[in-house]
mmCIF file of C-alpha atoms in Angstrom:
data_model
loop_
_atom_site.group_PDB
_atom_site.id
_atom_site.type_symbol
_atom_site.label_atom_id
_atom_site.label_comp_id
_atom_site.label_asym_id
_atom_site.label_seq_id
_atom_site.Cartn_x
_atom_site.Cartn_y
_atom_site.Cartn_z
ATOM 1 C CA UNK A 277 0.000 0.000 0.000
ATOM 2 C CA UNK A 278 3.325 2.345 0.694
ATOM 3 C CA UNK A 279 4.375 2.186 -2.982
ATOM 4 C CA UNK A 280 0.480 2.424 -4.464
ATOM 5 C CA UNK A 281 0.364 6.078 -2.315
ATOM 6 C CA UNK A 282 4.077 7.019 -3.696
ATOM 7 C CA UNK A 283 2.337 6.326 -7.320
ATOM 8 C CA UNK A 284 -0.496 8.225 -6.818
ATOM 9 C CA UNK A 285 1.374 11.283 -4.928
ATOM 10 C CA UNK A 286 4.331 11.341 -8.248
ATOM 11 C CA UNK A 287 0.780 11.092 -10.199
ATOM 12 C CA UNK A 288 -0.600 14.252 -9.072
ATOM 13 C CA UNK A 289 2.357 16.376 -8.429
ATOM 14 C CA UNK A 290 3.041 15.452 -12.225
ATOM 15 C CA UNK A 291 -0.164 17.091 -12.961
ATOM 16 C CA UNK A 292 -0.668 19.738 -10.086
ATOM 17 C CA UNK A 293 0.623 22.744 -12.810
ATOM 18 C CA UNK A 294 0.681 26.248 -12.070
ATOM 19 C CA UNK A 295 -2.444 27.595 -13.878
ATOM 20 C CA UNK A 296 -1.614 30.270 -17.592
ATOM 21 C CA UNK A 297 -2.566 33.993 -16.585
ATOM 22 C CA UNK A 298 -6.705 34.536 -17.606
ATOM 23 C CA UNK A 299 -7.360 34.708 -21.409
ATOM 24 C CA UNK A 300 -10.465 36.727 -20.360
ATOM 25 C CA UNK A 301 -10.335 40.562 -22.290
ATOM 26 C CA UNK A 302 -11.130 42.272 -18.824
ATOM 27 C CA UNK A 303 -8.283 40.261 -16.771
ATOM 28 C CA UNK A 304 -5.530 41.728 -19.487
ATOM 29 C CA UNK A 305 -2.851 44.373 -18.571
ATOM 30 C CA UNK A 306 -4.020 46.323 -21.992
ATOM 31 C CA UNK A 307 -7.447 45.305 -22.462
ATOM 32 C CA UNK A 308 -7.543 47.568 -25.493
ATOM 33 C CA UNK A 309 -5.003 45.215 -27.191
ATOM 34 C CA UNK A 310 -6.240 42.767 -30.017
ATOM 35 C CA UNK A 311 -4.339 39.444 -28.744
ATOM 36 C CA UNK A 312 -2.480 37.750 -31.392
ATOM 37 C CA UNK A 313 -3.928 33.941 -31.442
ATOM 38 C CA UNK A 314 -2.332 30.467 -32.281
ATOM 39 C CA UNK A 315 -3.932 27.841 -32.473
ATOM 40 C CA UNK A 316 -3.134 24.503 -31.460
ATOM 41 C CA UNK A 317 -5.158 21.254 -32.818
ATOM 42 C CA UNK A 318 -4.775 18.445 -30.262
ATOM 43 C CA UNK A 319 -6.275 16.318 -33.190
ATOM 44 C CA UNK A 320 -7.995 17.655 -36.437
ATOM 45 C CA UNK A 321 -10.132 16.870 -39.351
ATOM 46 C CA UNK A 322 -11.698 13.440 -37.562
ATOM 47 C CA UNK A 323 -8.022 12.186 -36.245
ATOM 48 C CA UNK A 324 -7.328 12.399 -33.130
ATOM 49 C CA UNK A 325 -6.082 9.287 -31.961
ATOM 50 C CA UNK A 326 -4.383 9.535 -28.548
ATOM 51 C CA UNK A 327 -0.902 8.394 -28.704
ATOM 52 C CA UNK A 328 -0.407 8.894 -31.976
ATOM 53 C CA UNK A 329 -1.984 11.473 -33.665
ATOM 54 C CA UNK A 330 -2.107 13.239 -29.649
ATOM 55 C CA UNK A 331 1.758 13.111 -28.896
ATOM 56 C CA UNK A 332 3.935 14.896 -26.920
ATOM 57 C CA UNK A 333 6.732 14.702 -30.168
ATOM 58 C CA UNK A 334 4.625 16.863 -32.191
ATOM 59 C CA UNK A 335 3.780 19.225 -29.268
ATOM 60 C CA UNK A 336 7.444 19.894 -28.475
ATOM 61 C CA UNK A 337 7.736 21.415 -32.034
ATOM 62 C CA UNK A 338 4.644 23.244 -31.415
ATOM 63 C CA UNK A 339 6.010 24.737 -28.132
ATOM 64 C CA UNK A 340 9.421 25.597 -29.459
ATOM 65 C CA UNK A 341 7.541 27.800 -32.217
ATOM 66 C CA UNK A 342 5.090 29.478 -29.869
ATOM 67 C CA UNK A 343 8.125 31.196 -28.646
ATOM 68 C CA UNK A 344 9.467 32.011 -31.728
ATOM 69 C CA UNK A 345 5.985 33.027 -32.227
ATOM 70 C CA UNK A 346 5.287 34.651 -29.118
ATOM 71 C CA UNK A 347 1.089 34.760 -29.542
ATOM 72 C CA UNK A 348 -0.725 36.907 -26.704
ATOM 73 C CA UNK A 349 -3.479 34.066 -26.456
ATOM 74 C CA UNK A 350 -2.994 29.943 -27.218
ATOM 75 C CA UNK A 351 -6.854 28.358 -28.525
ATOM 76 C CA UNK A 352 -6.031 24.470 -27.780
ATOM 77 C CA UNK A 353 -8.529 22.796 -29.887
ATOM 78 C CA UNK A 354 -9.765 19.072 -28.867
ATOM 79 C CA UNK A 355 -11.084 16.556 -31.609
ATOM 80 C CA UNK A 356 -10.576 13.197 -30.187
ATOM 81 C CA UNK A 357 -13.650 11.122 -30.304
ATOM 82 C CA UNK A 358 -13.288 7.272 -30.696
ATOM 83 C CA UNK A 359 -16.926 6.516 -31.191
ATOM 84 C CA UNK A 360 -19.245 8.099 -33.946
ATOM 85 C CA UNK A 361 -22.355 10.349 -32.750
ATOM 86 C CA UNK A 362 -25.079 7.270 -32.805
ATOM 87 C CA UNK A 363 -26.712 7.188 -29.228
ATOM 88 C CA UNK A 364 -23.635 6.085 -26.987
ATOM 89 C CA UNK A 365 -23.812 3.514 -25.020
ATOM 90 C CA UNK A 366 -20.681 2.215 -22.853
ATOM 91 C CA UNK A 367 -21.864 -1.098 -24.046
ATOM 92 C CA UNK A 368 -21.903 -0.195 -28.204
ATOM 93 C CA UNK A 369 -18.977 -1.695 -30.315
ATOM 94 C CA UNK A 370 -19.981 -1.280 -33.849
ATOM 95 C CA UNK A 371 -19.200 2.708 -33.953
ATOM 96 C CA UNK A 372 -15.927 2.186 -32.530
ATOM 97 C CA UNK A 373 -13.450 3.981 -34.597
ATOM 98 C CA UNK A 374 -10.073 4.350 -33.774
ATOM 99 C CA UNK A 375 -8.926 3.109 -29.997
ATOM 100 C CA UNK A 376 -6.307 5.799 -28.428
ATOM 101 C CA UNK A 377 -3.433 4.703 -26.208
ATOM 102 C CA UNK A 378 -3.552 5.215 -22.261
ATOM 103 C CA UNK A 379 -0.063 6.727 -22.376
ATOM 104 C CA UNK A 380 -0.461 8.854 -19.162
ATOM 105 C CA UNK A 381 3.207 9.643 -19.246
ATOM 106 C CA UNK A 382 2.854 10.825 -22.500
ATOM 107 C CA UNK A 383 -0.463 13.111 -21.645
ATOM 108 C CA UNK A 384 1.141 14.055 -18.661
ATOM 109 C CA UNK A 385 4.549 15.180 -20.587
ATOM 110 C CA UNK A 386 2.229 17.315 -23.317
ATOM 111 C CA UNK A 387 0.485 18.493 -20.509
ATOM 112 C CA UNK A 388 3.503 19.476 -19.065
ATOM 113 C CA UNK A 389 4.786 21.892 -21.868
ATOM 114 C CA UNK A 390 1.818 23.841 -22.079
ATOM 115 C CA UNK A 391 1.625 24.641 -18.579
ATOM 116 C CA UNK A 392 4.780 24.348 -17.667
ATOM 117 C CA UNK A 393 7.067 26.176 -20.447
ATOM 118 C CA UNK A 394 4.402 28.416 -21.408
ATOM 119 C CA UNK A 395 3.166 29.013 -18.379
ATOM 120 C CA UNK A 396 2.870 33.079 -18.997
ATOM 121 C CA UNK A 397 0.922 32.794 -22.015
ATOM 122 C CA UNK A 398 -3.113 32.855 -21.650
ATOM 123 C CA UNK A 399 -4.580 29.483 -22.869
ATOM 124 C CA UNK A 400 -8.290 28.135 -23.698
ATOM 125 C CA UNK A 401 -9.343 24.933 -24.161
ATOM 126 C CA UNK A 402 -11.803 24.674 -26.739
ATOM 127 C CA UNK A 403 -13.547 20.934 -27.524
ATOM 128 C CA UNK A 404 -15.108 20.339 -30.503
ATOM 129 C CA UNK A 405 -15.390 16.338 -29.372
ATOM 130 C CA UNK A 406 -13.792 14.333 -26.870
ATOM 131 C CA UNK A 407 -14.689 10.429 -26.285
ATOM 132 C CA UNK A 408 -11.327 8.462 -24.526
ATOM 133 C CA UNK A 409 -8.870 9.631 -22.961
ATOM 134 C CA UNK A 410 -8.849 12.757 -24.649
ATOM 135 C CA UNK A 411 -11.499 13.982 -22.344
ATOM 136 C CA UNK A 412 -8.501 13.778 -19.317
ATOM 137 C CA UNK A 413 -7.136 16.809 -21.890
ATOM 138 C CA UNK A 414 -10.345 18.932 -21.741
ATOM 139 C CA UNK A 415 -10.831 18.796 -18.367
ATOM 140 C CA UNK A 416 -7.197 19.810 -17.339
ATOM 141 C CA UNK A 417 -7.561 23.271 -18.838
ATOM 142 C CA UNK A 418 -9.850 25.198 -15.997
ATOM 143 C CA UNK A 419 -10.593 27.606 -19.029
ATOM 144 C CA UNK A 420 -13.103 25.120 -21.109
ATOM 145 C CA UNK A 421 -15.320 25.802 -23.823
ATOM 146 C CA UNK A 422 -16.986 23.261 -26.192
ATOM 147 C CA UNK A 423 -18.894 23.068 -29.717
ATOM 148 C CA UNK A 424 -22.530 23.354 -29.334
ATOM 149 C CA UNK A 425 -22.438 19.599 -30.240
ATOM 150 C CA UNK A 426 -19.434 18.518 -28.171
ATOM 151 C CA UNK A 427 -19.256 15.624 -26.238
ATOM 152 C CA UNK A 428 -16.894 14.842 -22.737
ATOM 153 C CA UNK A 429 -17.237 11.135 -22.794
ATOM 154 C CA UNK A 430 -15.594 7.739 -22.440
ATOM 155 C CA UNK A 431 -13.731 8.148 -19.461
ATOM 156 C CA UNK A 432 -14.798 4.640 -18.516
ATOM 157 C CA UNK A 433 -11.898 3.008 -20.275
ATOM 158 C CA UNK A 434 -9.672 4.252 -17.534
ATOM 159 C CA UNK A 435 -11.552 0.851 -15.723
ATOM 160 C CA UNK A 436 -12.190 -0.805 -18.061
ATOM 161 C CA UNK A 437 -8.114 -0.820 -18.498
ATOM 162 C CA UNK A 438 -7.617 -1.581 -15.194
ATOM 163 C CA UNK A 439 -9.536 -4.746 -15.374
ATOM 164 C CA UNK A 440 -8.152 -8.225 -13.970
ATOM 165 C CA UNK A 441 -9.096 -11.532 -12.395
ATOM 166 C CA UNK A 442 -7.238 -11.382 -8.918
ATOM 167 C CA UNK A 443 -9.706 -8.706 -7.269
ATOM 168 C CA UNK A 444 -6.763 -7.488 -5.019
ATOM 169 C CA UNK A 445 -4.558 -6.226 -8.059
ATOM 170 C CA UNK A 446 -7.935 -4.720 -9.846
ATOM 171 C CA UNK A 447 -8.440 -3.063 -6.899
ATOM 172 C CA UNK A 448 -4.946 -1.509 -6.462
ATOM 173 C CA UNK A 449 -4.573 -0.908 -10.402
ATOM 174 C CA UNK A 450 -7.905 0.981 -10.672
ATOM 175 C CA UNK A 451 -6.761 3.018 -7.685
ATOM 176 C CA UNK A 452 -3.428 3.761 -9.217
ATOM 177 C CA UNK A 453 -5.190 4.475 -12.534
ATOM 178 C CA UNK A 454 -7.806 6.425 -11.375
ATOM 179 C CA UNK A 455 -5.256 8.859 -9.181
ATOM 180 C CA UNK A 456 -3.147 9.311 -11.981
ATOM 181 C CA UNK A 457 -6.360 10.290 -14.425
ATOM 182 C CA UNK A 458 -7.834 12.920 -11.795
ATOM 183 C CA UNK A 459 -4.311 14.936 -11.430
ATOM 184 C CA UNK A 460 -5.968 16.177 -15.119
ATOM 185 C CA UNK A 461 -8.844 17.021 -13.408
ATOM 186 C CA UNK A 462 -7.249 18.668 -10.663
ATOM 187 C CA UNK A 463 -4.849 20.376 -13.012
ATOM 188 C CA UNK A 464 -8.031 21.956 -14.352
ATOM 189 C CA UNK A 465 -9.253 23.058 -10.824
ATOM 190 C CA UNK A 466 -11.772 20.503 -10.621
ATOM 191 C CA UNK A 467 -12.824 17.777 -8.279
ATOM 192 C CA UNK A 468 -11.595 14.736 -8.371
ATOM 193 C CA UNK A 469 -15.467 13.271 -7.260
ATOM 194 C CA UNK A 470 -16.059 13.870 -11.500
ATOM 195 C CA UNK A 471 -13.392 12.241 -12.658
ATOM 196 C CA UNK A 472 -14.087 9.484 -10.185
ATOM 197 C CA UNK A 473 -18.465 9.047 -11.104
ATOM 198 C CA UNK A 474 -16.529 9.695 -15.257
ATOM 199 C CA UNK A 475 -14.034 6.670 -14.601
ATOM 200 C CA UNK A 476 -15.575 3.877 -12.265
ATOM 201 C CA UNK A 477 -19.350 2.887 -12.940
ATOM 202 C CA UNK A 478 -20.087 1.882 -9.254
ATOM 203 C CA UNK A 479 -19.443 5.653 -8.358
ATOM 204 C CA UNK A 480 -22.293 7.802 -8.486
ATOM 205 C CA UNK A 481 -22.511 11.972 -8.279
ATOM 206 C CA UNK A 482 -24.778 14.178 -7.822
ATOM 207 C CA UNK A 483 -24.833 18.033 -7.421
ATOM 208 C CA UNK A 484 -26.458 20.971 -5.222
ATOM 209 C CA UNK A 485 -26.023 24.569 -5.478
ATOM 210 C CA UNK A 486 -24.564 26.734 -2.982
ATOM 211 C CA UNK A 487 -24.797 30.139 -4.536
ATOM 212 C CA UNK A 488 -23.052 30.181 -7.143
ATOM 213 C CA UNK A 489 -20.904 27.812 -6.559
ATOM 214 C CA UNK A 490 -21.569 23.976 -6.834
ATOM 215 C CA UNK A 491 -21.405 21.467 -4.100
ATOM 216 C CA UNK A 492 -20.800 18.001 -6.064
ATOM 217 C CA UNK A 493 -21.215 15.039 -4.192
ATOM 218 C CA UNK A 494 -20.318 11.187 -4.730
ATOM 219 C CA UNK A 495 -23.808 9.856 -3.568
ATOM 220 C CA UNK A 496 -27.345 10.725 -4.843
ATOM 221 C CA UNK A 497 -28.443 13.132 -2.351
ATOM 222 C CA UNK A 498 -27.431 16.189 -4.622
ATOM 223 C CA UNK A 499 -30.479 18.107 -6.043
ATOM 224 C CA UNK A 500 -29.434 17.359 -9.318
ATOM 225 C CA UNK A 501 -28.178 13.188 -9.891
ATOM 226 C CA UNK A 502 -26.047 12.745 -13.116
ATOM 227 C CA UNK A 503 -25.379 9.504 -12.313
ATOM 228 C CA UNK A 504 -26.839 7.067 -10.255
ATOM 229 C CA UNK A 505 -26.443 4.067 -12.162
ATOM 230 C CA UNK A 506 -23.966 0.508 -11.189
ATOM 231 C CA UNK A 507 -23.750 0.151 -15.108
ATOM 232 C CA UNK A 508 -23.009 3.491 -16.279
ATOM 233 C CA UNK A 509 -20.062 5.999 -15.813
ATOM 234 C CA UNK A 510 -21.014 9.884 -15.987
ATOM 235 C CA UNK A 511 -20.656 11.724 -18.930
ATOM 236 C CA UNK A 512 -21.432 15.136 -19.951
ATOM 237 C CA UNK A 513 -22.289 17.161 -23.142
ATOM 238 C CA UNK A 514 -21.588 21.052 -24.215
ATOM 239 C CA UNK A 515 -25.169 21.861 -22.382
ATOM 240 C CA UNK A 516 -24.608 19.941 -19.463
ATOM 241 C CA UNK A 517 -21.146 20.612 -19.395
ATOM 242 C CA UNK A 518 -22.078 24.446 -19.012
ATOM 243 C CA UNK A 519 -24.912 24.150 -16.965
ATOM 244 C CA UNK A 520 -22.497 22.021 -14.217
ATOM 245 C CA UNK A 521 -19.730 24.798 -15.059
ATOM 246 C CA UNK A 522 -17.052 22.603 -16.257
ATOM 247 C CA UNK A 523 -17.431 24.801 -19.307
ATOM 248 C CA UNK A 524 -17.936 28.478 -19.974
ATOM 249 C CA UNK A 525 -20.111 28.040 -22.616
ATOM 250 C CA UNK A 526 -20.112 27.256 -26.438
ATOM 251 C CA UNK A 527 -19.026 28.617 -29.689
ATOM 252 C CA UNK A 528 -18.993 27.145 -33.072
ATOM 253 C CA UNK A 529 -16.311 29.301 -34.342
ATOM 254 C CA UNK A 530 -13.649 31.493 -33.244
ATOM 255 C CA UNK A 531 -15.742 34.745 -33.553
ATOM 256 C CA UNK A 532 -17.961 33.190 -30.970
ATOM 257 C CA UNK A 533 -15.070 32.420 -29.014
ATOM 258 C CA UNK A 534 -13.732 35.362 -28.474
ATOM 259 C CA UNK A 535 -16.660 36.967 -28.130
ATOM 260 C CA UNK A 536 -17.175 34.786 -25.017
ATOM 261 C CA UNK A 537 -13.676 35.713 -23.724
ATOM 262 C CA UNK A 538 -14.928 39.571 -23.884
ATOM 263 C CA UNK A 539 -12.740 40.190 -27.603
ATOM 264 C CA UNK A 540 -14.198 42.507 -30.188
ATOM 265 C CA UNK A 541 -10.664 43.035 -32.160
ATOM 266 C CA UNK A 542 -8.116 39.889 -32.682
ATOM 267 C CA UNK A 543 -5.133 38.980 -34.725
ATOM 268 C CA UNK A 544 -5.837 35.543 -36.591
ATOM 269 C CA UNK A 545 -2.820 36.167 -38.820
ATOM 270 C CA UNK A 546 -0.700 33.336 -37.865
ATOM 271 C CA UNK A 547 -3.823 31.397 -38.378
ATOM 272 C CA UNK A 548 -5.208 32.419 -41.412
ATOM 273 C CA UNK A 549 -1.435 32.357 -43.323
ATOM 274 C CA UNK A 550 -0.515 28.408 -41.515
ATOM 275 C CA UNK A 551 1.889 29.781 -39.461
ATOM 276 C CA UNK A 552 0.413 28.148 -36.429
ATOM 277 C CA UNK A 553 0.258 24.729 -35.139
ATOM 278 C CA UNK A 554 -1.987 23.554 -37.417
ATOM 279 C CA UNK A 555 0.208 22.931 -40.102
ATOM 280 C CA UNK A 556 3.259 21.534 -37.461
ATOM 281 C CA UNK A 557 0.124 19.202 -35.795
ATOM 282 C CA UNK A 558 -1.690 18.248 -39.559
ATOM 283 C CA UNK A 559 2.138 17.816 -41.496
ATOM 284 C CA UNK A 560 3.029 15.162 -38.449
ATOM 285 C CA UNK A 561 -0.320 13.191 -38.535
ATOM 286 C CA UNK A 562 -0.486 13.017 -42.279
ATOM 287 C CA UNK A 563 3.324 11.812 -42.193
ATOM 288 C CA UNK A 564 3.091 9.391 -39.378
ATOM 289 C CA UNK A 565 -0.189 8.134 -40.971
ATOM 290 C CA UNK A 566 1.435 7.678 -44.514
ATOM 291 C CA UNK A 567 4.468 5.409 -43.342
ATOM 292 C CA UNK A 568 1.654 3.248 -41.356
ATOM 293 C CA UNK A 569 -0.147 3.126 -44.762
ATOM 294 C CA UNK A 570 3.092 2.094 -46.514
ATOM 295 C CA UNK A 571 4.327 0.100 -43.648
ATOM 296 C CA UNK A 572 1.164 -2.436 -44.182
ATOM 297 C CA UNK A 573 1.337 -2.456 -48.050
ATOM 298 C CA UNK A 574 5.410 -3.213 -47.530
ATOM 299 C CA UNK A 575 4.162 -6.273 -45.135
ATOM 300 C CA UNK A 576 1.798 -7.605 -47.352
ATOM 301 C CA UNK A 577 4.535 -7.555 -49.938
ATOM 302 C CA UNK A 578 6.348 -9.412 -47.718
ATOM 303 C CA UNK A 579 4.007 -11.939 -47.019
ATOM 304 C CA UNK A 580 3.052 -12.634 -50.575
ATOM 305 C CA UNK A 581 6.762 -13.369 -51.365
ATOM 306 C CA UNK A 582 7.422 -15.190 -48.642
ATOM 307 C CA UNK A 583 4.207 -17.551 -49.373
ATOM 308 C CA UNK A 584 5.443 -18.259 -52.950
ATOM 309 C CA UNK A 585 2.391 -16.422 -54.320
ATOM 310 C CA UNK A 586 2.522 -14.448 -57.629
ATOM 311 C CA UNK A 587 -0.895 -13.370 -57.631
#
C-alpha cells in the first residue's frame, strides 16, 4: 500500500501545474489590445487518436515555435472522439473507430509543456469532441469551452483498463489508474469526485447549489443526480457541461469564441497564413499516418513473397 500512495502522490504532483494567466479581455494588462492567437489542434479533421496522432513529439515542435511566435493568447482545440455520434452507449462496439493509447506519461509530458514552459501565455481549451482519454485533456484546462455539439465522454476506459481476475490487483490498479487520471482534473481546478463518477461505474454523483458555486457530491443526495447508475459511468455534453460549469459556454467558431472571452478586435494572422500549429500538428499526422499506410502495403509484400504467391 506504501508504494500504491508514492504512485499516486508522483501522479498528481506530475499534474498539479501552475495555472496560464486569464485569457479573459477584462483580466488583461491592456485590455484595449487585439491578442495575437495560435492555435493549437490536439487532433484535427476526424483524427485524433491519442498516442499517436495526440503526442507529446509533435507538441514539443509546437512549443518551441510558440516562442518564436510569441502569440498573446494559445486556442487548444480538442477533436478526439473514438466513437461516432449514434446514441452512446458504454456497451456499443460497432461505432468504434479508432482506440487511443492510455499513455499517461505521455499526456502528462504534453500536458507538461503547455503549462509548464508556457506558463505566462493565456490558454483556452476549446472541444469540438472528446470520447477516450482525450477527455482527461479537456478537463485539465480550468478555461473550457466546447462546440454546441461537443461531447466529454468515455472516461470509462480508464476501468475498463484496469480490469483483472485477482480482485486485489484490480483493486490496487484501478486506484493507481484512477489517481493518476484525476491529477488532469485537478490540473483543471476541478474535483476529483467527477473524474471518479466519469471513470468507475459503481461511483455515483450528484450536485447541489450553494450560490453560485456547486457542491458536487459522490452519492445521490445532490439536487441534481447525473449519475446514479452501477452500469453506467457519468458523462457530460456542451449543455450539461455548461450548466455544471465545467465549461464556460459554447461557440462554433472562433468569432464566438472570443466573443465569449470579452474580444471585439483579434489577430488571426498566424492562423489564417498556416503559421500556427496547425500545419506543425496536420504535417506530423499526415506523415506518421502515410508510413503506417506504406508500412502495411510493404508487409503484405512481404508476405506474398514469402508464401510463394505471384498473384
Amino acid at each position: 500500500m506504501r508504494s500504491l500512495a508514492l504512485v499516486l502522490a508522483a501522479a498528481v504532483a506530475a499534474t498539479a501545474l501552475a495555472d496560464a494567466p486569464s485569457p479573459l479581455q477584462a483580466d488583461q494588462k491592456d485590455p484595449a489590445k487585439p491578442p495575437k492567437i495560435y492555435v493549437v489542434p490536439f487532433g484535427m479533421d476526424g483524427k485524433g487518436q491519442m498516442g499517436t496522432d495526440i503526442h507529446s513529439s509533435v507538441y514539443q515542435k509546437v512549443v518551441k515555435d510558440i516562442k518564436a511566435k510569441k502569440p498573446d493568447l494559445i486556442v487548444i482545440t480538442l477533436e478526439s472522439a473514438e466513437r461516432g455520434k449514434k446514441e452512446y452507449s458504454g456497451a456499443e462496439q460497432d461505432s468504434l473507430r479508432e482506440r487511443g493509447v492510455s499513455d499517461y506519461e505521455d499526456m502528462r509530458t504534453t500536458l507538461g509543456l503547455f503549462k509548464q514552459d508556457l506558463a505566462d501565455i493565456p490558454q483556452v481549451m476549446w472541444v469540438k469532441d472528446s470520447v477516450g482519454f482525450g477527455t482527461l485533456f479537456a478537463m485539465a484546462w480550468p478555461y473550457m469551452y466546447t462546440y454546441p455539439e461537443a461531447r466529454l465522454y468515455g472516461l470509462e476506459k480508464v476501468s475498463r483498463n484496469a480490469k483483472s481476475n485477482d480482485y486485489e490487483v484490480w483493486r490496487k490498479w484501478l486506484a493507481a489508474s484512477m489517481g493518476i487520471a484525476n491529477g488532469f482534473l485537478q490540473s483543471g481546478n476541478r474535483p476529483s469526485v467527477i473524474g471518479s463518477a466519469m471513470m468507475d461505474p459503481d461511483r455515483k454523483l450528484s450536485v447541489s447549489f450553494k450560490g453560485r458555486n456547486f457542491d458536487w457530491r459522490s452519492d445521490d443526495t445532490g439536487t441534481f443526480l447525473i449519475d446514479g447508475s452501477p452500469q453506467m459511468t457519468a458523462n457530460f455534453d456542451a449543455r450539461s457541461a455548461e450548466d455544471f460549469g465545467l465549461s464556460l459556454g459554447s461557440a462554433d467558431s472562433m468569432a464566438d469564441l472570443m466573443f465569449l472571452l470579452g474580444y471585439r478586435e483579434w489577430d488571426e494572422s498566424l492562423h489564417t497564413s498556416g503559421q500556427d500549429g496547425q500545419k506543425l500538428v496536420g504535417d506530423y499526422i499526415r506523415a506518421w499516418r502515410k508510413a503506417w499506410d506504406d508500412s502495411l502495403v510493404a508487409w503484405g509484400e512481404h508476405e506474398r513473397l514469402s508464401s510463394g504467391s505471384d498473384a
